[in-house]
Tab-separated table of C-alpha atoms in Angstrom:
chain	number	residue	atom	x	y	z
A	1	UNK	CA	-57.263	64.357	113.586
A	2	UNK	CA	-56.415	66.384	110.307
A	3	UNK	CA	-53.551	68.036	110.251
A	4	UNK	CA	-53.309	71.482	112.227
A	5	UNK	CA	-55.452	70.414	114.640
A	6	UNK	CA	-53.536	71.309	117.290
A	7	UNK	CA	-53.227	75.005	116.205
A	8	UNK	CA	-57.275	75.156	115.925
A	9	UNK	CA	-57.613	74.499	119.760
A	10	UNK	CA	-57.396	78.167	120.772
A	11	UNK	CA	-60.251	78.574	118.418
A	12	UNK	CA	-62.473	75.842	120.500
A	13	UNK	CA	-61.565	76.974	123.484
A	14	UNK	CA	-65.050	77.455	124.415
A	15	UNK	CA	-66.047	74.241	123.937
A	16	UNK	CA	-63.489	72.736	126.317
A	17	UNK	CA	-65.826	70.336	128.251
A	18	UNK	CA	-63.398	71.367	131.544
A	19	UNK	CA	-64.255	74.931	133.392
A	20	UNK	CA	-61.647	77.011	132.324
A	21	UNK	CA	-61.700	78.515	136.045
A	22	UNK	CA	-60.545	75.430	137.373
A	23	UNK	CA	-56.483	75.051	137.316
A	24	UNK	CA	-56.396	77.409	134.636
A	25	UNK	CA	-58.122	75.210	132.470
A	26	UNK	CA	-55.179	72.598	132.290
A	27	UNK	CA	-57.160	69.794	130.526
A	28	UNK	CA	-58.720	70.190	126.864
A	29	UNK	CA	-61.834	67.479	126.538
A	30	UNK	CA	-64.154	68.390	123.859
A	31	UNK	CA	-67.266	66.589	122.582
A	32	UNK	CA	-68.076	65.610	119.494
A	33	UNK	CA	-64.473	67.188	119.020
A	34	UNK	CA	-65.027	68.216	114.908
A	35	UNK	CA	-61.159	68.287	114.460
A	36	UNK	CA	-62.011	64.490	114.422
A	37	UNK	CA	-63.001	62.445	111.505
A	38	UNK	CA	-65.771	59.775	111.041
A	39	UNK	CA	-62.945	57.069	111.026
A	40	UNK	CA	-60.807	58.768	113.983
A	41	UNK	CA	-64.052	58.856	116.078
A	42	UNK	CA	-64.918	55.095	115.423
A	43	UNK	CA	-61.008	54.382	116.424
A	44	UNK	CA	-61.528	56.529	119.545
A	45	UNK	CA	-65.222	55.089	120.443
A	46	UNK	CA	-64.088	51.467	120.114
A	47	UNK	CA	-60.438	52.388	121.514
A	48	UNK	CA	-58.773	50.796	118.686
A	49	UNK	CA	-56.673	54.345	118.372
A	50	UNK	CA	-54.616	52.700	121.278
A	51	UNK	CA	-53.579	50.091	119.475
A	52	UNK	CA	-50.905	52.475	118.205
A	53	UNK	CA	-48.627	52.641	121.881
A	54	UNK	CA	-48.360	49.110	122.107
A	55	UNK	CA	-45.376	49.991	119.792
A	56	UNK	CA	-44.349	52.298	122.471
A	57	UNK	CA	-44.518	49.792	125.252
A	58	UNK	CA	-42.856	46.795	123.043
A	59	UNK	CA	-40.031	49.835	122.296
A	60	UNK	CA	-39.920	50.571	126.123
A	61	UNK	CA	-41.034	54.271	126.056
A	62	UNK	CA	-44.139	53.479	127.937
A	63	UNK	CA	-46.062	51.422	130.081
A	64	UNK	CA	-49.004	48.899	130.213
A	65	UNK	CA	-50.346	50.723	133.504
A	66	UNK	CA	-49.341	54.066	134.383
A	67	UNK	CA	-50.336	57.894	133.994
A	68	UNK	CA	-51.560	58.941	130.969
A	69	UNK	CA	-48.675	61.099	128.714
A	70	UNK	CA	-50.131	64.943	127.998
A	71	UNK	CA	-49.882	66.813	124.991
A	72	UNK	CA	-47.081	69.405	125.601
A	73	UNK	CA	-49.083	72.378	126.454
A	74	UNK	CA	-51.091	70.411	129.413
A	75	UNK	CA	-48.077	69.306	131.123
A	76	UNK	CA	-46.275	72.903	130.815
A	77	UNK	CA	-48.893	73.525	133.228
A	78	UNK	CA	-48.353	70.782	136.205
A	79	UNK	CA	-44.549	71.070	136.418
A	80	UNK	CA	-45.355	72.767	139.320
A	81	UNK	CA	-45.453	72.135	143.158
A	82	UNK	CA	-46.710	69.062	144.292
A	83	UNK	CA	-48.458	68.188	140.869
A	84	UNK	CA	-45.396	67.649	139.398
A	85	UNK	CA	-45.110	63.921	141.844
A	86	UNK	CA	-47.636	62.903	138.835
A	87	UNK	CA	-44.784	62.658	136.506
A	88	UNK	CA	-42.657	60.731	138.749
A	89	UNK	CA	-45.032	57.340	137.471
A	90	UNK	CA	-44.180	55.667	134.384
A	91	UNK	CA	-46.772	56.909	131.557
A	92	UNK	CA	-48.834	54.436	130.475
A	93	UNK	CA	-51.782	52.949	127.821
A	94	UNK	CA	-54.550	52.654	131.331
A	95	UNK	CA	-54.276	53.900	134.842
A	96	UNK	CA	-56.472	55.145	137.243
A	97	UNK	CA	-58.429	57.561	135.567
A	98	UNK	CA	-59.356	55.148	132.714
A	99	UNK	CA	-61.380	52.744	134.862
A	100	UNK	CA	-62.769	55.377	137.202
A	101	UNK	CA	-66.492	55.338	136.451
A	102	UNK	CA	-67.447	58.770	135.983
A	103	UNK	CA	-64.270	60.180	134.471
A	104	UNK	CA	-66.589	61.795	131.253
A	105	UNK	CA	-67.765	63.901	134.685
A	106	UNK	CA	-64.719	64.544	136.403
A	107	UNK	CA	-63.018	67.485	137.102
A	108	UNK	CA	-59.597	68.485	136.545
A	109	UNK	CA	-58.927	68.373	140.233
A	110	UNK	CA	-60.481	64.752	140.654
A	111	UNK	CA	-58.349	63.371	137.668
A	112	UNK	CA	-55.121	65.136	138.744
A	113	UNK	CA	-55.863	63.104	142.374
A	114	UNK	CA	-56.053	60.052	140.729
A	115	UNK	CA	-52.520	60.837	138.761
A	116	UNK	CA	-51.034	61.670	142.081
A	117	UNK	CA	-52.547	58.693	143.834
A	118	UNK	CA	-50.773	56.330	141.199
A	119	UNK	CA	-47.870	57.478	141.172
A	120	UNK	CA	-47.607	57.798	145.484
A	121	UNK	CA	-48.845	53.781	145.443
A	122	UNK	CA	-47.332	52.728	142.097
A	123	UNK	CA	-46.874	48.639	142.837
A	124	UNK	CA	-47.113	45.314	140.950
A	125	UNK	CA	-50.928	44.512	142.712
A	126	UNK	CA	-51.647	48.006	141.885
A	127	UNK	CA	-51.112	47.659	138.483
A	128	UNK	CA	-52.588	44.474	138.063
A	129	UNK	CA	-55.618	45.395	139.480
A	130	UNK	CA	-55.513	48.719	136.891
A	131	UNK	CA	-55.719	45.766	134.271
A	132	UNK	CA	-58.171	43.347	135.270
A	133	UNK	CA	-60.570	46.340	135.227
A	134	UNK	CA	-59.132	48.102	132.042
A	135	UNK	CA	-61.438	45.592	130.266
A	136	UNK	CA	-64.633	46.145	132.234
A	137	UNK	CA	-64.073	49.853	131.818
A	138	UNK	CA	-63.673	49.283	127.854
A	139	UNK	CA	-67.113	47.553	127.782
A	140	UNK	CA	-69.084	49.707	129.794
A	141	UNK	CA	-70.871	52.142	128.373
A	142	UNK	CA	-70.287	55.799	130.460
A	143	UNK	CA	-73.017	57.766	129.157
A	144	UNK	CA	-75.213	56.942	132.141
């Protein structure tokens, strides 16, 4: 992303690929997001871009498997209630909601389950299972 990106998202609000009348549109997904350049989007497409926290796991700020960390302004919004149980896992590169088939589809509700569901059942198996399908999920191609 170029720089100031993050100050032109109130200005695509409308694209936001998440119904804003759904948890007062917590989650920002946009397609074809044009903040994004040619070489960001291959990096994103082939998920090379996550190359980058494996730095952050070696360093010990994050996680192989876990929830995935939120820009500031998303997780303002779920340090509330029972949402806020999501935080309580460690954040990590995969989780749940990146091998859920579907997830292009999902709504904010479904993906803040999954967060919840990781961190209520967070175990070793758990999160070896998370990785033996991380791959899978890399490969397949979601825009079925």
């Amino acid at each position: 992303m170029r720089v100031g990106a993050a100050e032109e998202l109130k200005q695509l609000a409308h694209l936001n690929q998440y119904n804003e009348n759904s948890r007062n549109g917590v989650f920002h997904k946009i397609k074809n997001d044009p903040r994004i350049s040619p070489l960001g989007q291959f990096l994103r497409s082939t998920s090379l871009d996550e190359i980058a926290q494996l730095f952050n796991v070696l360093i010990g700020d994050m996680s192989l498997v876990g929830n995935r960390p939120l820009p500031l302004y998303e997780a303002e919004k779920l340090t509330r209630d029972q949402i806020a149980w999501r935080f309580l896992a460690p954040a990590g590169i995969t989780g749940l909601w990146q091998i859920t088939r579907g997830k292009d589809n999902m709504s904010p509700e479904e993906r803040i389950a999954l967060d919840m569901e990781y961190a209520m059942k967070n175990s070793f198996w758990l999160d070896l299972k998370i990785m033996l399908s991380t791959v899978p999920a890399l490969l397949q191609n979601e825009r079925v």
